[in-house]
Amino acid sequence: MADSTDTKSSNQMWGGRFASGPDAIMEEINASIGFDKKLFAQDIRGSIAHATMLAHQGIISAEDKDKIVQGLNTILSEIESGNFEFSRKLEDIHMNVEARLATLIGPAAGRLHTARSRNDQVALDFRLWVKEELQKTERMLTDLIAAFLDRAEEHAETVMPGFTHLQTAQPVTFGHHCMAYVEMFGRDRSRVRHAIEHLDESPIGSAALAGTGYPIDRHMTAKALGFREPTRNSIDTVSDRDFAIEFLALAAICSMHLSRLAEEIVIWSTPQFGFVRLSDAFSTGSSIMPQKKNPDAAELVRAKTGRINGSLIALLTIMKGLPLAYSKDMQEDKEQVFDAAESLELAIAAMTGMVRDLTINTARMKAAAGSGYSTATDLADWLVREAGLPFRDAHHVTGRAVALAESKGCDLAELPLADLQAINAAISDKVYDVLTVEASVASRKSFGGTAPSEVRKQIAYWRARN
Ligand code: ARG
């Protein structure tokens, strides 16, 4: 496309009031085309809906509308096929498109901007973009949840140590641990759905900030663009970036969840743990140490959280203290959201792949599940149930048994009955039934507990909702 402005002449959009063009630095700080060209499809969609409404309301002629729509469709295919020259002098995507439209269709192009402003235009484009991104995030989270449900089903009976403080606490099932992530990503997905609901209002027609005197129909454009309804306050509409902040906030929370999963995969895949083995597809080797298999993807997912948190804080800070309505500060919103969206998509996709591909070392998990006196609580519970001891006394008796096992260098289940009876005479050989990890997990049938039967119920619950 031929550049129709030059630095010396004043701007073609508002040149009437200006004697000269901007300083080079002004142009550089002002331009957003470098990043907001990403909004081209939304910008064109929005303009087509706006022009169609203007013609329907008799504000522009049907003939001009047809020229505008045709021209916009040409521009769309030019951009999609890489045959569009974006110009920084034209500042942003809105003016790049409009200037090209003028070249293509002549004076009719000048009618498109009737009853709107770039303030409601950018609010529209960005909302449309964020909405699509949220819909994509929702689908990706559904895939990640599905991956976990499959692994949970496969490993509903696989025992592993459950941890608190990263110290062995009580045996759990790997299926149960997987389902913890299903709950976390399920909450993330419901935050995504709420965010879609919040932003599902059309800003176009708010104009600069005060609305317009033209007889526009905002319900018509809202409907044409797939929004539930138009926004209700034109000042708020051009001031509002809550939808972008909500996206970043939910991305930050989701990314925090992903980083915890990443960290567990990093720990579990060490030779010291050996609970899981990463697939070749999601690990890297070392250029110097031939034996190594590194969890780089998991580490990068862990690190992306820093970037996403940074974007959230950046936009909150950009918006803080801004007077109503639009200020140019708000142009700084897009890069934060684009960068966070790219990071989040990558992180979810990498984790979905890793979860599907992980090889689970059930023997290592089981061996670890039984070490560290993980069934001590089961011994205490047995004393309460079978010997009628108050829980605090049972805790004390069990503590002595653990100390004895520790001094002998054996597990609780390996202590001879006589030793246990010396600590508390009520202990019978029935106690050995609860000292195995399988018996321990099978007994935890409380709602949401780790027993395989409970885990299967939770899998069924989520299958019905995924
Ligand atoms: N490029 C601007 C942005 O991204 C578009 C809106 C400009 N509005 C204005 N009054 N200067 O926010």
Coordinates of N, CA and C and ligand atoms in Angstrom, one line a residue, residues 32 36 91-92 94 118-119 122 326 328 330-331 334, ligand 1:
S32 N 1.0 2.4 18.0 CA 0.8 1.0 18.5 C 0.6 0.0 17.5
D36 N -0.8 -3.7 17.8 CA -2.2 -3.8 17.7 C -2.7 -4.3 16.3
E91 N -0.2 5.3 12.9 CA -0.3 5.0 14.4 C -0.9 3.7 14.8
D92 N -2.1 3.3 14.4 CA -2.6 2.1 14.9 C -3.4 1.3 13.9
H94 N -6.6 0.8 13.6 CA -7.8 1.5 13.2 C -7.5 2.5 12.0
R118 N -12.3 6.2 18.0 CA -11.3 5.1 18.2 C -11.4 4.6 19.7
N119 N -12.0 5.4 20.5 CA -12.1 5.0 21.9 C -13.1 3.8 22.1
V122 N -11.5 0.7 19.8 CA -10.4 -0.1 20.4 C -11.0 -1.0 21.5
Y326 N -11.3 7.8 28.6 CA -10.1 7.3 27.9 C -8.9 8.1 28.2
K328 N -4.5 7.9 27.0 CA -3.6 7.1 26.1 C -2.8 6.1 26.8
M330 N -3.9 3.8 28.3 CA -4.6 2.5 28.1 C -4.2 1.8 26.9
Q331 N -3.4 2.4 26.0 CA -2.9 1.7 24.8 C -1.8 0.7 25.3
K334 N -2.4 -3.7 25.6 CA -2.5 -4.9 24.7 C -1.3 -5.8 24.8
Ligands
ARG1 N1 -4.3 3.1 19.6 C1 -5.2 3.5 20.6 C2 -5.3 2.5 21.8 O1 -4.8 1.4 21.6 C3 -6.6 3.6 20.1 C4 -7.5 4.6 20.8 C5 -6.9 6.0 20.5 N2 -7.8 7.0 21.0 C6 -7.4 8.2 21.2 N3 -8.3 9.1 21.6 N4 -6.2 8.6 20.9 O2 -5.7 2.7 22.9

